[in-house]
Short mmCIF file of C-alpha atoms in Angstrom, two decimals:
data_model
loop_
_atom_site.label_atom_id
_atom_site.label_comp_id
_atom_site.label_asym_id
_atom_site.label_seq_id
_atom_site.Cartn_x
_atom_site.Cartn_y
_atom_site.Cartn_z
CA UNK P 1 -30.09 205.77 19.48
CA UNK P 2 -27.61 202.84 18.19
CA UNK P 3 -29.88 199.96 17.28
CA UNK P 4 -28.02 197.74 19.71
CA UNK P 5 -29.34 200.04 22.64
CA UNK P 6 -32.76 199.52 21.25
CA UNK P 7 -32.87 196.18 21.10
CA UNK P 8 -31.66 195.52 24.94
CA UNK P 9 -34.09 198.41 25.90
CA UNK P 10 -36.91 195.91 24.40
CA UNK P 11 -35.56 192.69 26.04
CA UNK P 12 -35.36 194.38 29.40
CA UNK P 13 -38.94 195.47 28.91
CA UNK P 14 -40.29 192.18 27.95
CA UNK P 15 -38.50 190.73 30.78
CA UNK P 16 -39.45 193.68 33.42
CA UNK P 17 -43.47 192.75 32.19
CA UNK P 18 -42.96 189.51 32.83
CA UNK P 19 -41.36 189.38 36.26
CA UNK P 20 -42.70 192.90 37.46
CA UNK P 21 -44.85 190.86 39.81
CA UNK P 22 -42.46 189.98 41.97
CA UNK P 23 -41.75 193.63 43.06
CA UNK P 24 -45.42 194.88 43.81
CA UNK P 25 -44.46 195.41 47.43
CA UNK P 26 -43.50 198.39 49.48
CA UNK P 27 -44.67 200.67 51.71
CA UNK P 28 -44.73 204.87 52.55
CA UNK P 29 -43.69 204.17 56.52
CA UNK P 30 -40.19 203.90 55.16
CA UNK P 31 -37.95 205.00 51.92
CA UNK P 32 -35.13 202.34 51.62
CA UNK P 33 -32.39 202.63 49.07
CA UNK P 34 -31.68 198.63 48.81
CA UNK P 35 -31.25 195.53 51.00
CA UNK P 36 -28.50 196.06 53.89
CA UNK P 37 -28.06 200.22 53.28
CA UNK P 38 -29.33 202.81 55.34
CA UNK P 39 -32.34 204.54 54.98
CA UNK P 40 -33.54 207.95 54.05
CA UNK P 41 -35.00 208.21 57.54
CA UNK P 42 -31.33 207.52 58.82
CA UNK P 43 -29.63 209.69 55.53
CA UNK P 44 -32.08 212.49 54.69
CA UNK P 45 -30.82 213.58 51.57
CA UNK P 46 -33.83 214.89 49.87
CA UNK P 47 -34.47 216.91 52.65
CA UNK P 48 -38.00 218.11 52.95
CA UNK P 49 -40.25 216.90 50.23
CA UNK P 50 -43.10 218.78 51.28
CA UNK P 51 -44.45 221.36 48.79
CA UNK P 52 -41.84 219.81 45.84
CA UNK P 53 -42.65 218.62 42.68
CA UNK P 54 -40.87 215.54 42.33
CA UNK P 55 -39.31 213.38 39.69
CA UNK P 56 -38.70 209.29 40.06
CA UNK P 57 -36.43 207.69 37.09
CA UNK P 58 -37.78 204.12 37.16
CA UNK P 59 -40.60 204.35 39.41
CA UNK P 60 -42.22 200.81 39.71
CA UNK P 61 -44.56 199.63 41.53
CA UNK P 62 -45.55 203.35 42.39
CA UNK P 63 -44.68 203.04 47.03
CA UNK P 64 -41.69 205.77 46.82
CA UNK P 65 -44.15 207.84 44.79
CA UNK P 66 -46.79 206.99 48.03
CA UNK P 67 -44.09 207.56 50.10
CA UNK P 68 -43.38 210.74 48.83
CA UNK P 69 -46.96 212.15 48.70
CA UNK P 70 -47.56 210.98 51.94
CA UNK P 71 -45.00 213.47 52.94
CA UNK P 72 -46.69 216.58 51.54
CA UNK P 73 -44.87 216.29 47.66
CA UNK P 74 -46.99 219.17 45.87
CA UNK P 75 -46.73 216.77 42.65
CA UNK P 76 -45.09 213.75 41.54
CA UNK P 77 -44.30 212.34 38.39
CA UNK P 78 -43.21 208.73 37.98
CA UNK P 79 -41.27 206.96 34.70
CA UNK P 80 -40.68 203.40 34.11
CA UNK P 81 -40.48 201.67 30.80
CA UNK P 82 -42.11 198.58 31.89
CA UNK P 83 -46.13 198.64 31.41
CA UNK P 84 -47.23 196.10 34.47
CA UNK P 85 -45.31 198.48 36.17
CA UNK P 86 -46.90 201.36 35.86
CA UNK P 87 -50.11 199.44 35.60
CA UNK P 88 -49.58 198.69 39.42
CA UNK P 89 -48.46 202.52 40.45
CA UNK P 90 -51.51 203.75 38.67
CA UNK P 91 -53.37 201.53 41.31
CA UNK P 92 -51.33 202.15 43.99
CA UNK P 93 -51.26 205.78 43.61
CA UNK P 94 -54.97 206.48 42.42
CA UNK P 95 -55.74 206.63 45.91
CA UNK P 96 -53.82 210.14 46.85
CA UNK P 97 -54.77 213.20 46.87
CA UNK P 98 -51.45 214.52 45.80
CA UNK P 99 -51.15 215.38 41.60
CA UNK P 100 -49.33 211.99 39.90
CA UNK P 101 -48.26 211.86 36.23
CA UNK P 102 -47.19 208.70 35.01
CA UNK P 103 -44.92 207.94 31.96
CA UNK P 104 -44.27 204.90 30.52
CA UNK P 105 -40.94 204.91 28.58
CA UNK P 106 -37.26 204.12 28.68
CA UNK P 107 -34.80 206.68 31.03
CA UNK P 108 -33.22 206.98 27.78
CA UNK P 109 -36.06 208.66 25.88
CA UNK P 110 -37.65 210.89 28.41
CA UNK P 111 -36.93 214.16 26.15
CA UNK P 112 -40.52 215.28 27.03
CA UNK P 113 -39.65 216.21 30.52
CA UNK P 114 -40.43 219.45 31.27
CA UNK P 115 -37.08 221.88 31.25
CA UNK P 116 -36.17 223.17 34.65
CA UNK P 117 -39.54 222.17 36.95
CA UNK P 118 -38.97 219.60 39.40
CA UNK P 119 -37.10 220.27 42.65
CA UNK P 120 -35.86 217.04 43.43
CA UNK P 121 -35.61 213.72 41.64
CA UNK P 122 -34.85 210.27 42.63
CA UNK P 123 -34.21 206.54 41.61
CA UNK P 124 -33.91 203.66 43.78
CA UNK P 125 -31.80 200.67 41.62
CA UNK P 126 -33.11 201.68 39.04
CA UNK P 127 -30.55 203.95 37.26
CA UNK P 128 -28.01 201.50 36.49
CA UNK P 129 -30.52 199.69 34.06
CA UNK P 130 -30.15 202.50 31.51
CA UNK P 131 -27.87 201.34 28.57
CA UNK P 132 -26.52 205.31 27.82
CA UNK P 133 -25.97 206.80 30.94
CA UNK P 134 -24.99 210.20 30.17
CA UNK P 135 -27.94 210.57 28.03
CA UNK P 136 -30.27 209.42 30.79
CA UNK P 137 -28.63 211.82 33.08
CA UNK P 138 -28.62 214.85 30.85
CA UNK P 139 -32.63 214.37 30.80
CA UNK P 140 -32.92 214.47 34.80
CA UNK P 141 -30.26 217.73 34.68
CA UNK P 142 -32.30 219.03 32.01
CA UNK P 143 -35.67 218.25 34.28
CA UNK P 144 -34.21 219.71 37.45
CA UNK P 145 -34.83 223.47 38.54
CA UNK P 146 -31.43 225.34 39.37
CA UNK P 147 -30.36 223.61 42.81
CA UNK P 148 -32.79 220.87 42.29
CA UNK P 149 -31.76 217.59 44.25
CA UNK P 150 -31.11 214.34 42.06
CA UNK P 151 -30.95 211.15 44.92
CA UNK P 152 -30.19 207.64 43.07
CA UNK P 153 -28.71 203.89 44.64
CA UNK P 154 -27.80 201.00 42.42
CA UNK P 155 -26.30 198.12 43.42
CA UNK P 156 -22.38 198.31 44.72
CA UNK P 157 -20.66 197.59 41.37
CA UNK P 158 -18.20 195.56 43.34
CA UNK P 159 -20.93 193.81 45.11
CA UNK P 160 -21.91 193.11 41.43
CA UNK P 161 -18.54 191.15 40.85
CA UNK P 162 -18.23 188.77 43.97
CA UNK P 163 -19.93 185.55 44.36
CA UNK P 164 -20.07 183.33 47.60
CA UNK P 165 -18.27 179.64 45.81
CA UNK P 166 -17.22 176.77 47.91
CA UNK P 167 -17.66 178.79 51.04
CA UNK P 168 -15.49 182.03 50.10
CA UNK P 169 -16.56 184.86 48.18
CA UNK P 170 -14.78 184.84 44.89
CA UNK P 171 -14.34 187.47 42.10
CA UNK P 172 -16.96 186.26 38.97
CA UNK P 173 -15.35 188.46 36.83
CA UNK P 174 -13.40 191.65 36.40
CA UNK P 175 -14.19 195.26 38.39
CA UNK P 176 -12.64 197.27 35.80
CA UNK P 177 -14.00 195.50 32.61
CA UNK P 178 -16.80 197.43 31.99
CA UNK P 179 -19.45 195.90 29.67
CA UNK P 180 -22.95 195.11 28.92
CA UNK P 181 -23.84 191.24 30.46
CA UNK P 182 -26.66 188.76 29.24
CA UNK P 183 -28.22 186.61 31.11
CA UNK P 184 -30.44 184.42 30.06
CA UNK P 185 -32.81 183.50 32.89
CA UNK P 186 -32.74 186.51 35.30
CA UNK P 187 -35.83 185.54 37.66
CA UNK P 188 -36.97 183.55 34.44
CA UNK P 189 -36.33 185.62 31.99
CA UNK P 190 -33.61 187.05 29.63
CA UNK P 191 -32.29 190.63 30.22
CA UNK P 192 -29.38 192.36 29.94
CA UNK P 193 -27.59 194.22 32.90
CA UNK P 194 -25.07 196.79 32.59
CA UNK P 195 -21.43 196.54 34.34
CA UNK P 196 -20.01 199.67 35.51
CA UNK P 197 -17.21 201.30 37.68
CA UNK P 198 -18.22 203.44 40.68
CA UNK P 199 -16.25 205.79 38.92
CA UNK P 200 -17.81 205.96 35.56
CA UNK P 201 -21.01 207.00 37.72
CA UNK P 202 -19.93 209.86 39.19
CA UNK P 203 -17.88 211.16 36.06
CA UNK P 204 -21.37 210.90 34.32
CA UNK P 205 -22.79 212.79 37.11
CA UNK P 206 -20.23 215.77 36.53
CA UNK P 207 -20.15 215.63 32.72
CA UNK P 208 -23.83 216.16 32.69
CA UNK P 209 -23.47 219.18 34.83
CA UNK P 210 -24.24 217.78 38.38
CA UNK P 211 -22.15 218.43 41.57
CA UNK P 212 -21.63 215.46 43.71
CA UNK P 213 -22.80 216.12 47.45
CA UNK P 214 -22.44 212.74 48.93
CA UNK P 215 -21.11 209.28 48.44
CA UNK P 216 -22.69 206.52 50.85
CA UNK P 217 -21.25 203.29 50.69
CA UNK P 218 -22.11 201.78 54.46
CA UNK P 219 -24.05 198.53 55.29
CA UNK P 220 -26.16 198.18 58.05
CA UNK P 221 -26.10 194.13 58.95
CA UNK P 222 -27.96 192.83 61.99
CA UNK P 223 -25.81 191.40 64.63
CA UNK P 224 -28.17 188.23 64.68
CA UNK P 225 -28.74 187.94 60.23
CA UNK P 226 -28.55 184.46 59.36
CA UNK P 227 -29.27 184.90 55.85
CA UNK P 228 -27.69 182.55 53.76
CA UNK P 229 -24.45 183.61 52.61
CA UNK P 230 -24.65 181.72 49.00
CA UNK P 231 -27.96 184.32 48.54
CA UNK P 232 -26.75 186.97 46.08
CA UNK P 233 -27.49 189.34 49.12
CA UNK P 234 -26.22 188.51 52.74
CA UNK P 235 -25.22 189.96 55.71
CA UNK P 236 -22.10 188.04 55.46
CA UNK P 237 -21.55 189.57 52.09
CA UNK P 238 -22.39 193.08 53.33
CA UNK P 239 -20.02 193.12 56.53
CA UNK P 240 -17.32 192.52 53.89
CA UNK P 241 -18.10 194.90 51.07
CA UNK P 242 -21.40 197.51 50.33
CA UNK P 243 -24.24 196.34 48.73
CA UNK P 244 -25.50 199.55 47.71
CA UNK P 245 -24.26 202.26 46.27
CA UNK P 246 -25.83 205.99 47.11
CA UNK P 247 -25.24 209.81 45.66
CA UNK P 248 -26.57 212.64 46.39
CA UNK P 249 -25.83 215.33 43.46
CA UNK P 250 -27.37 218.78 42.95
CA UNK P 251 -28.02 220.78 39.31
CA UNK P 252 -25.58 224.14 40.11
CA UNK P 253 -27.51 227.21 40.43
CA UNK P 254 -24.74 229.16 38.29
CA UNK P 255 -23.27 228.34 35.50
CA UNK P 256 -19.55 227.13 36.34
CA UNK P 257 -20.06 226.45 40.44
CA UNK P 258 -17.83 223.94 41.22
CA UNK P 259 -18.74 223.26 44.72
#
């Protein structure tokens, strides 16, 4: 791995330990996939979980892995490369009675992932963290049994480039510039987030042998939200453009399918 890739890797995991504490909520009534998009109560694309060995690229705080289990999962196995994270799932998940491995390492290095096992894997905003992205996705292929489900959301790339300035929502920057962006006190701390195209996503997806099922792009904005509209996220925002992004993909159960 390029040296440059290793060194953001390390800043986003120095800055994921120090603010991880500010995402040790959740809970297993309810699977969201990000503020303002629908549910998989509402979506149901992993279908039933019950009796699967699951997978979950940048697991956190450990509640989808709860979730999960509460729903019959046979086995679950979590990654995330930030320690306090799985510090807090390892609490949070000690209490089940369902089988829970967790791995602490980049999405980028998760090599040791056993070849062809899980039936289904998922990541909730957590995929678009990865600086290589077809490498990342090659290891969940790789992980996936023939037919196996792969679930992810990230935030809307395009929600990524507006900002609410002077009462209007404004482009910040370009939509088709793709590139990796500093900043310097996200929540406090320095990280480095990764600008992409909807596009390049799902032409990862295919190159590393996946066939797309569904793109969800819909908001679901309360009639009465009075959330301020200067927040980065907004129901004033979201009746104008998505602030999620959702696939559902599948690992082909022949070599070649194409549908």
């Amino acid at each position: 791995m390029l040296q440059q890739h290793k060194d953001m890797i390390q800043m986003n995991k120095e800055g994921w330990n120090k603010v991880a504490g500010q995402f040790f909520e959740g809970s297993f009534e309810r699977l969201s996939y990000g503020t303002y998009a629908p549910s998989e109560e509402e979506l149901n694309l992993l279908g039933t979980v019950a009796d699967c060995a699951i997978l979950e690229v940048g697991c956190g705080s450990g509640h989808t892995l709860e979730y999960l289990a509460k729903r019959g999962a046979r086995e679950l196995c979590g990654v995330d490369l930030s320690g306090a994270q799985i510090e807090t799932a390892r609490q949070v998940v000690s209490k089940l009675d369902t089988p829970v491995v967790l791995v602490e390492a980049p999405m980028e290095e998760m090599s040791e992932l056993p070849e062809n096992y899980f039936d289904k894997a998922v990541s909730i905003y957590a995929l678009g963290w990865t600086v290589d992205l077809p490498r990342t996705l090659s290891h969940v292929h790789r992980s996936l049994k023939p037919g196996g489900i792969f679930v992810f959301s990230w935030e809307h790339p395009v929600h990524s480039v507006v900002e609410y300035s002077d009462e209007v929502l404004k482009f910040r920057r370009s939509y088709v510039s793709e590139s990796f962006e500093r900043h310097e006190a996200w929540r406090g701390t320095p990280i480095v987030m990764h600008n992409r195209k909807v596009s390049t996503f799902i032409n990862a997806l295919i190159g590393a042998g996946f066939v797309i099922d569904a793109v969800i792009e819909e908001s679901e904005v309360d009639e009465g939200d009075t959330v301020n509209p200067a927040k980065w996220y907004s129901g004033a925002k979201a009746r104008i453009i998505p602030s999620t992004l959702i696939i559902k993909c599948h690992k082909s159960r022949v070599e070649g399918e194409a549908s």
